[in-house]
Short mmCIF file of C-alpha atoms and ligand atoms in Angstrom, two decimals:
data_model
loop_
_atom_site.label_atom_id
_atom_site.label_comp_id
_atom_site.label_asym_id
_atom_site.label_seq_id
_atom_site.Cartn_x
_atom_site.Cartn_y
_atom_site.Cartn_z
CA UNK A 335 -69.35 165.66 -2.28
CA UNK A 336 -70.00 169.12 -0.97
CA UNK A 337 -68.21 170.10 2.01
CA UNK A 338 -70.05 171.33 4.99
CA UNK A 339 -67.99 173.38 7.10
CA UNK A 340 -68.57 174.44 11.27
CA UNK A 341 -67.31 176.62 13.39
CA UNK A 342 -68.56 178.46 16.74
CA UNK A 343 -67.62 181.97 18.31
CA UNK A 344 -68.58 183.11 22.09
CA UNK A 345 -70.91 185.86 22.08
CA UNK A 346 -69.78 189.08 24.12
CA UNK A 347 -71.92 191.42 26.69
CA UNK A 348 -70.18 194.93 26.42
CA UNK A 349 -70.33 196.80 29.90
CA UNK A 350 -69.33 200.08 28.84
CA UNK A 351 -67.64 201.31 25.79
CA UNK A 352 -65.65 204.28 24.53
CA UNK A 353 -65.98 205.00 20.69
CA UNK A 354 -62.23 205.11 19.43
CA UNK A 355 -59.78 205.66 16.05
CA UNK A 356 -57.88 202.57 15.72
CA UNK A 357 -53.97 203.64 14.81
CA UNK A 358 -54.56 202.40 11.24
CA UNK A 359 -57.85 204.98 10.98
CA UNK A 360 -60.92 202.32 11.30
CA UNK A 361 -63.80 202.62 13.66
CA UNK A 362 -63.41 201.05 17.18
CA UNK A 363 -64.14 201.03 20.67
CA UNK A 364 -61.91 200.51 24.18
CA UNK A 365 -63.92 199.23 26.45
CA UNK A 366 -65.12 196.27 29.84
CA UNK A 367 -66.87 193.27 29.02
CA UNK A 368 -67.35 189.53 29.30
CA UNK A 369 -67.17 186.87 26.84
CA UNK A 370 -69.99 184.71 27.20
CA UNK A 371 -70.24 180.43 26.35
CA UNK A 372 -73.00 181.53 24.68
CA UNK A 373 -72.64 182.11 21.31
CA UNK A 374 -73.15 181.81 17.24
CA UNK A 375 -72.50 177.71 15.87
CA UNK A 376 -72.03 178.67 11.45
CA UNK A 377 -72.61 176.06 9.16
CA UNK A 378 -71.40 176.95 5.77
CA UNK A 379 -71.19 175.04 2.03
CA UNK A 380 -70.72 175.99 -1.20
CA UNK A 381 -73.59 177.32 -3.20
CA UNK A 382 -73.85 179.44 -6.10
CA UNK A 383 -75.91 181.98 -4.69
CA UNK A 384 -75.14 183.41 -1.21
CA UNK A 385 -78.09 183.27 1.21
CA UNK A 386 -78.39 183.21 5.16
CA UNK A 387 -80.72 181.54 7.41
CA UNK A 388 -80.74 182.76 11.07
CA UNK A 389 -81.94 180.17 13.27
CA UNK A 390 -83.10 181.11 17.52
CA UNK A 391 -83.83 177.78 19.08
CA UNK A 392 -85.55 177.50 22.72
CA UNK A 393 -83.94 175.92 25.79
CA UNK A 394 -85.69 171.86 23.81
CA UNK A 395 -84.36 172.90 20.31
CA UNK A 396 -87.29 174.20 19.09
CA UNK A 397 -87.02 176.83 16.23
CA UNK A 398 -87.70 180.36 18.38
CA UNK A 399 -87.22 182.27 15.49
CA UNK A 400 -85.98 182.23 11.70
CA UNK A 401 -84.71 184.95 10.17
CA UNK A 402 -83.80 185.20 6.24
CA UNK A 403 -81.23 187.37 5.32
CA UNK A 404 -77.91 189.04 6.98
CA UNK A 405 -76.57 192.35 5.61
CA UNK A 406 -73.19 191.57 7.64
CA UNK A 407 -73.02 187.99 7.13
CA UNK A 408 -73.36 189.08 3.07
CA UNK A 409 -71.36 191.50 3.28
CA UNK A 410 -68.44 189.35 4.68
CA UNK A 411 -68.94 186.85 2.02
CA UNK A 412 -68.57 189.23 -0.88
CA UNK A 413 -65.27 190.70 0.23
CA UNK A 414 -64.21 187.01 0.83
CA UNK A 415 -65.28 186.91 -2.74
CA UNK A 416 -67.56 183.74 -2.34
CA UNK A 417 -70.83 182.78 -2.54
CA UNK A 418 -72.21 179.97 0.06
CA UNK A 419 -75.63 178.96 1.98
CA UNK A 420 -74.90 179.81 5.39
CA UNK A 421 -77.24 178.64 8.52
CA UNK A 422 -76.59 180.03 12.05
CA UNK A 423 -77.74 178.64 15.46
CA UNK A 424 -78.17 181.08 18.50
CA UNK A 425 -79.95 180.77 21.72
CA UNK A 426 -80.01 183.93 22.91
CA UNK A 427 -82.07 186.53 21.42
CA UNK A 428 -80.89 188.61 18.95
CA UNK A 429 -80.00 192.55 18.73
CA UNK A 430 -80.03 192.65 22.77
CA UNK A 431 -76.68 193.07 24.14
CA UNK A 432 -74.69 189.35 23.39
CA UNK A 433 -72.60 190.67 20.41
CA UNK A 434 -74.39 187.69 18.34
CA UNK A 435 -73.61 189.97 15.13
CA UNK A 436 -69.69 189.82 15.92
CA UNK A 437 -70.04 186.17 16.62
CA UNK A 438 -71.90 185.72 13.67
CA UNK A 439 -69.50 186.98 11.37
CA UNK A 440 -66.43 185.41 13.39
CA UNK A 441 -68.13 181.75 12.53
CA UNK A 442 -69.26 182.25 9.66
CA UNK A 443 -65.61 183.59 8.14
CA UNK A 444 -64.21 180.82 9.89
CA UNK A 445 -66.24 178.21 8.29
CA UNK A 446 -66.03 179.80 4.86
CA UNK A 447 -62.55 179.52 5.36
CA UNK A 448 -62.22 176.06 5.74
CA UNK A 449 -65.14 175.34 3.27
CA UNK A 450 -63.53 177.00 0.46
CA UNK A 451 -60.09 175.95 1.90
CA UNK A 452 -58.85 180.19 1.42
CA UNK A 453 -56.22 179.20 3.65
CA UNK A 454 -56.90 182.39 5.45
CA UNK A 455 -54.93 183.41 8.65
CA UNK A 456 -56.54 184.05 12.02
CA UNK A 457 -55.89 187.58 11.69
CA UNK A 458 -57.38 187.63 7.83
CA UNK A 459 -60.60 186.12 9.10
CA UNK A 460 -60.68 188.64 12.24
CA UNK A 461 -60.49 191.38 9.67
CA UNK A 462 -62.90 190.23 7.42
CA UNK A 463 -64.90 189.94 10.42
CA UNK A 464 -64.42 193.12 12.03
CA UNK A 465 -64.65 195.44 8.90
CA UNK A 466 -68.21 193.55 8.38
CA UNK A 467 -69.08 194.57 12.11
CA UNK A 468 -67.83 198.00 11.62
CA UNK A 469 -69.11 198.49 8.05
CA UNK A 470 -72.40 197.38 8.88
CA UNK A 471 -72.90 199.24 12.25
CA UNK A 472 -73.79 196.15 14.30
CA UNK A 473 -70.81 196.95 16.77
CA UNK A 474 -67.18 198.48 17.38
CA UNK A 475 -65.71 196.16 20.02
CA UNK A 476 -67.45 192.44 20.18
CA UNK A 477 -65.12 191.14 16.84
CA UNK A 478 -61.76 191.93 19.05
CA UNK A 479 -63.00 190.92 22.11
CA UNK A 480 -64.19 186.86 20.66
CA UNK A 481 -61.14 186.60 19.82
CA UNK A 482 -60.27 185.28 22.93
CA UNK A 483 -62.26 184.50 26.06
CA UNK A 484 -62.23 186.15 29.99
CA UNK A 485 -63.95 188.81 31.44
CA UNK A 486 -61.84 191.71 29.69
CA UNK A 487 -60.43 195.54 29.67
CA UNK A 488 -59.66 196.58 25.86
CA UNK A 489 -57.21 199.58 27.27
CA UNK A 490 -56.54 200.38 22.99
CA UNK A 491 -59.30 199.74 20.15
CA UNK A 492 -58.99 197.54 16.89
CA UNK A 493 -58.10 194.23 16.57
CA UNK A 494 -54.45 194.79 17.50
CA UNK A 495 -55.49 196.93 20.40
CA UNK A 496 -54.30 195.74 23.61
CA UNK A 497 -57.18 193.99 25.82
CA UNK A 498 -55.91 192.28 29.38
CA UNK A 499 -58.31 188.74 29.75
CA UNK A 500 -59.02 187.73 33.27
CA UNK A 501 -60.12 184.36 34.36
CA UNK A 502 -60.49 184.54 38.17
CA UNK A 503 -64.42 183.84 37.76
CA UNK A 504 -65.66 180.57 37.65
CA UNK A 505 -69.29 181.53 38.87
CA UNK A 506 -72.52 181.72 36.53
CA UNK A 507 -73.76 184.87 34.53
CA UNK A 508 -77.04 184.88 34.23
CA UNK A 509 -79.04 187.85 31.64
CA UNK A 510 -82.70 188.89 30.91
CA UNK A 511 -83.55 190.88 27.88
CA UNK A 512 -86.62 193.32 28.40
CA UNK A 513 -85.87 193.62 24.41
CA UNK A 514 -83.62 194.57 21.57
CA UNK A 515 -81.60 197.77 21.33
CA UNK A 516 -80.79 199.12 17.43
CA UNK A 517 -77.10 198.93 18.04
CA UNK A 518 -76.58 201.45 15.32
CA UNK A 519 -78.68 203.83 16.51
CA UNK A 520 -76.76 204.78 19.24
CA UNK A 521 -73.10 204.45 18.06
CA UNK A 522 -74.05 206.71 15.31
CA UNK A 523 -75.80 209.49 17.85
CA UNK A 524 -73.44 212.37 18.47
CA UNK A 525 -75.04 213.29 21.67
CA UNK A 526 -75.42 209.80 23.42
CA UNK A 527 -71.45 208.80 22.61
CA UNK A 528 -70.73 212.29 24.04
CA UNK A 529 -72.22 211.28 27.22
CA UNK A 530 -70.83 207.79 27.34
CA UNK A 531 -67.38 209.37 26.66
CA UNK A 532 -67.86 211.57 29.64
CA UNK A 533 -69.10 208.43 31.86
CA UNK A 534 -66.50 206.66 30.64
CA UNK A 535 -64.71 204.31 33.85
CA UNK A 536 -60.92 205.05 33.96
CA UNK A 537 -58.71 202.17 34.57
CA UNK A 538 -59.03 198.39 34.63
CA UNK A 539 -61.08 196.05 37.37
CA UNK A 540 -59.21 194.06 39.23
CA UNK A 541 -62.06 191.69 39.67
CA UNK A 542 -65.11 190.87 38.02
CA UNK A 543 -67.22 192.29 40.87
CA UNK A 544 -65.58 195.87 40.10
CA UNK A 545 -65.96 194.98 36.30
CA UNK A 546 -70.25 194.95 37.40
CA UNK A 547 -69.65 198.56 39.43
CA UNK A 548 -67.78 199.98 36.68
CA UNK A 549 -70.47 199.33 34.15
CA UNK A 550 -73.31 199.82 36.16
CA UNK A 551 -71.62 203.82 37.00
CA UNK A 552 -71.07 203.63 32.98
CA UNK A 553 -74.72 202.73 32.72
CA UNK A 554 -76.35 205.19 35.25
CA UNK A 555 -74.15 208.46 34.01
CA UNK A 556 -74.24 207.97 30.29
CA UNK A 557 -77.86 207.88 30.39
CA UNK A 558 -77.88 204.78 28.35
CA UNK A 559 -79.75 203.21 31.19
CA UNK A 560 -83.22 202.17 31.02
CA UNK A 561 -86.39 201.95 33.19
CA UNK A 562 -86.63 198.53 32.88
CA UNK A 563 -82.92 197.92 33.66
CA UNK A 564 -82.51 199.93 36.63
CA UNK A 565 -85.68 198.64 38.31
CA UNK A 566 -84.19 194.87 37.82
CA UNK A 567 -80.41 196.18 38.87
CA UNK A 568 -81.83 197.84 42.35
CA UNK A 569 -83.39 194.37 42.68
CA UNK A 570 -79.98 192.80 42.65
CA UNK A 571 -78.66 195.59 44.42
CA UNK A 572 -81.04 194.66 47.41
CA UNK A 573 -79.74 191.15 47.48
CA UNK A 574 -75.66 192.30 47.29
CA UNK A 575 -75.72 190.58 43.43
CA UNK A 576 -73.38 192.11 41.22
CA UNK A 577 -75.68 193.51 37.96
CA UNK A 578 -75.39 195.99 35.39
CA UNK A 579 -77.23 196.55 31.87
CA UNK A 580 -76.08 195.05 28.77
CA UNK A 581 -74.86 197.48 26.12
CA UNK A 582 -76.61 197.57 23.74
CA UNK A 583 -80.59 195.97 24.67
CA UNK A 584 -82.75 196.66 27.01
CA UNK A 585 -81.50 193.92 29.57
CA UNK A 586 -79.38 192.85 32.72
CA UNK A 587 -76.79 190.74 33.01
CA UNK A 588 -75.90 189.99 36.46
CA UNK A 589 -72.90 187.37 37.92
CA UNK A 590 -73.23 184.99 41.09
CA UNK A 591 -74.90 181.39 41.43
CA UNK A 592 -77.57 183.02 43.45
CA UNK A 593 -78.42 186.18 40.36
CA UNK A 594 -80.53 183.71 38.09
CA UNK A 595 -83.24 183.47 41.21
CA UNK A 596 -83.70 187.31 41.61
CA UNK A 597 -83.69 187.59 37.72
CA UNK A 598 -86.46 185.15 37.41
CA UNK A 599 -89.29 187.32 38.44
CA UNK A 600 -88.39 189.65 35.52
CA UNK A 601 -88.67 187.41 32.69
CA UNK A 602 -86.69 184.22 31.24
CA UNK A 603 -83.57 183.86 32.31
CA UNK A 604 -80.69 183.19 30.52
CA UNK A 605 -77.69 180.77 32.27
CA UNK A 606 -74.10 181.16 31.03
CA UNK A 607 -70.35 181.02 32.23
CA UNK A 608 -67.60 183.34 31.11
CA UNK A 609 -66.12 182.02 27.87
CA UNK A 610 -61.78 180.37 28.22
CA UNK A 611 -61.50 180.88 24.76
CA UNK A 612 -62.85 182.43 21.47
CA UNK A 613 -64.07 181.60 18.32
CA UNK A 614 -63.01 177.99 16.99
CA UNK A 615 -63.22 175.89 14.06
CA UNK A 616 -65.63 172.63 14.68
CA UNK A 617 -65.46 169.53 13.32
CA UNK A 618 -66.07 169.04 9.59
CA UNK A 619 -69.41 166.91 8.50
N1 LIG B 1857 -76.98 185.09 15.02
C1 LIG B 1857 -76.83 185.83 13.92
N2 LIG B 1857 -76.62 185.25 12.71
C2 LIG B 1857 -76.46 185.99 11.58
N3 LIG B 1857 -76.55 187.35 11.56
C3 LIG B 1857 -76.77 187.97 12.74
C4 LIG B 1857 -76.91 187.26 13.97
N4 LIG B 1857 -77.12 188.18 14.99
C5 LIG B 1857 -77.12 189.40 14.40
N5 LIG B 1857 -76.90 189.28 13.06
C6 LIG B 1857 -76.87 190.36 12.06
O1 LIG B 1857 -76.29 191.51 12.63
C7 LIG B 1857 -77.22 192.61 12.55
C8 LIG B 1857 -77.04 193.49 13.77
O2 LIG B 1857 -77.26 192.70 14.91
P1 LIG B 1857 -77.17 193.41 16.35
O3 LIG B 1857 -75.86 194.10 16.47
O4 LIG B 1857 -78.37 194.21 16.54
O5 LIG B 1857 -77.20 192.12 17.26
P2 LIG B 1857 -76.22 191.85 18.47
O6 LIG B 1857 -74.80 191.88 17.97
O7 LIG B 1857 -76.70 190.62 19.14
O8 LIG B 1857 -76.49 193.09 19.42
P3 LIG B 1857 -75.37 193.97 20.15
O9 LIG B 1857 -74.53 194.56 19.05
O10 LIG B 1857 -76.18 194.99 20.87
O11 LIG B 1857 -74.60 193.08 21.05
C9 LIG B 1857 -78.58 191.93 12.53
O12 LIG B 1857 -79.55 192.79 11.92
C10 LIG B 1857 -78.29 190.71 11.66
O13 LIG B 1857 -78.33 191.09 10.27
C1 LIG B 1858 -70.79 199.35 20.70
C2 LIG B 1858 -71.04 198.07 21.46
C3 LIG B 1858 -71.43 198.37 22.88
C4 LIG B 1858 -72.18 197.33 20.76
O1 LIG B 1858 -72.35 196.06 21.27
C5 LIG B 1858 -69.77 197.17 21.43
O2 LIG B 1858 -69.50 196.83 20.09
C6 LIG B 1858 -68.55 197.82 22.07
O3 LIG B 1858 -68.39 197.65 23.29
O4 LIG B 1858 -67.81 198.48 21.33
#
């Protein structure tokens, strides 16, 4: 019987990032974000052609979207030297801000590990994972930081960088996406990471209310910052609701069990808590 293999990894809204050379010379980022309970679910088995099926389903479980097809996803695969039909579930939407790639490829390697019984470490299938992300320019720091869960300061990049997890914030996040932002596009502009290098925050919050003012100075002095974002941010600004913009879409993520009512009259709303953990293997069918 073929196996069917699961496994689920917490998305990740970066609040303001640093390109950075990792000691060992890859690509990578330092950088404040949140780990979100929101996230990628992979379902992989065997098959002898590789092919991906991205799957968006609505707040019922209706198909949102279906997308064929995942350069990093395929890419991961072929350096894991297998070949498997791969379905992933997401709710939230897709290139705008909730590091679904990184999640994506953390699930997905995790399930292919167990399908194909590789008998991978953790640390293989992060690296498969993050030279996908990096190789692929869908991201720099969302692999390292679902690794593990909290609202979090990577102080050095790469997956053996040093990132300090904090857990001190039991209220809801809630997010609206005004749209998707091409990820690559930016980290591969010489001018706009010369700016967010110069608006980079120094130090690390000490709570996740100076985690929101530290990305939303990030935000307004990189220049990263969009019309759409700051006109919802000075909304929650008027109401004393912590809010910044979600690198990289065209979207606010904002923290507090009162944020999801202001963010309501700028489109749907999306509900979510800070993640206590990172990707995980699920239960075999
Ligand atoms: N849920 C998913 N399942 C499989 N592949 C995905 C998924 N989300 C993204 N990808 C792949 O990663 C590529 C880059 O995605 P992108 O980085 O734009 O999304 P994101 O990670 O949600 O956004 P961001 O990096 O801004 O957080 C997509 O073109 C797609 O090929
Ligand atoms: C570059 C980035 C903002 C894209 O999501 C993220 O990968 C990060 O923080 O490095």
């Amino acid at each position: 019987m073929t196996k069917i293999s699961r496994a689920f990894s917490p998305g990740h809204i970066s609040g303001y990032f640093c390109p950075k050379t990792c000691k060992n010379g890859d690509k990578g980022s330092i950088g404040g974000g949140i780990v979100i309970t929101e996230g990628v679910t992979s379902t992989v088995s065997y098959s002898d052609k590789t092919s991906v099926e991205i799957i968006r389903r609505g707040r019922s479980g209706e198909i949102l979207t279906k997308i064929i097809g995942s350069p990093p996803i395929e890419y991961a695969l072929s350096r894991m030297n297998v070949t498997a039909r791969v379905q992933t579930e997401c709710r939230l939407p897709l290139g705008s801000g909730f590091g679904l790639s990184a999640a994506a490829l953390l699930a997905t390697v995790s399930a292919a590990d167990d399908c194909f019984e590789c008998g991978y470490s953790r640390e293989k299938i992060e690296a498969f994972a993050y030279e996908a992300e990096v190789y692929s320019s869908s991201g720099l720091g969302d692999v390292p930081a679902c690794t593990g869960g909290g609202y979090i300061c990577r102080k050095t990049p790469g997956l053996d960088g040093e990132i300090i997890r904090n857990y001190d914030a039991g209220e809801e996040i809630a997010a609206v996406s005004s749209g998707p932002i091409p990820t690559g596009e930016i980290i591969k502009n010489p001018q706009i990471l010369k700016r967010a290098k110069g608006a980079f925050p120094s130090g690390c919050p000490e709570s996740i209310e100076e985690f929101f003012r530290m990305s939303k100075q990030f935000a307004f002095k990189s220049g990263i910052l969009t019309k759409d974002a700051e006109e919802i941010i000075r909304a929650c600004e008027s109401e004393s609701v912590p809010a910044s913009m979600t690198m990289l879409g065209n979207g606010v993520f904002a923290y507090g069990n009162s944020a999801k009512e202001i963010l309501s009259s700028f489109g749907e709303v999306y509900t979510m808590k800070i993640s206590e953990s990172g990707y995980s293997l699920l239960q075999s069918k």
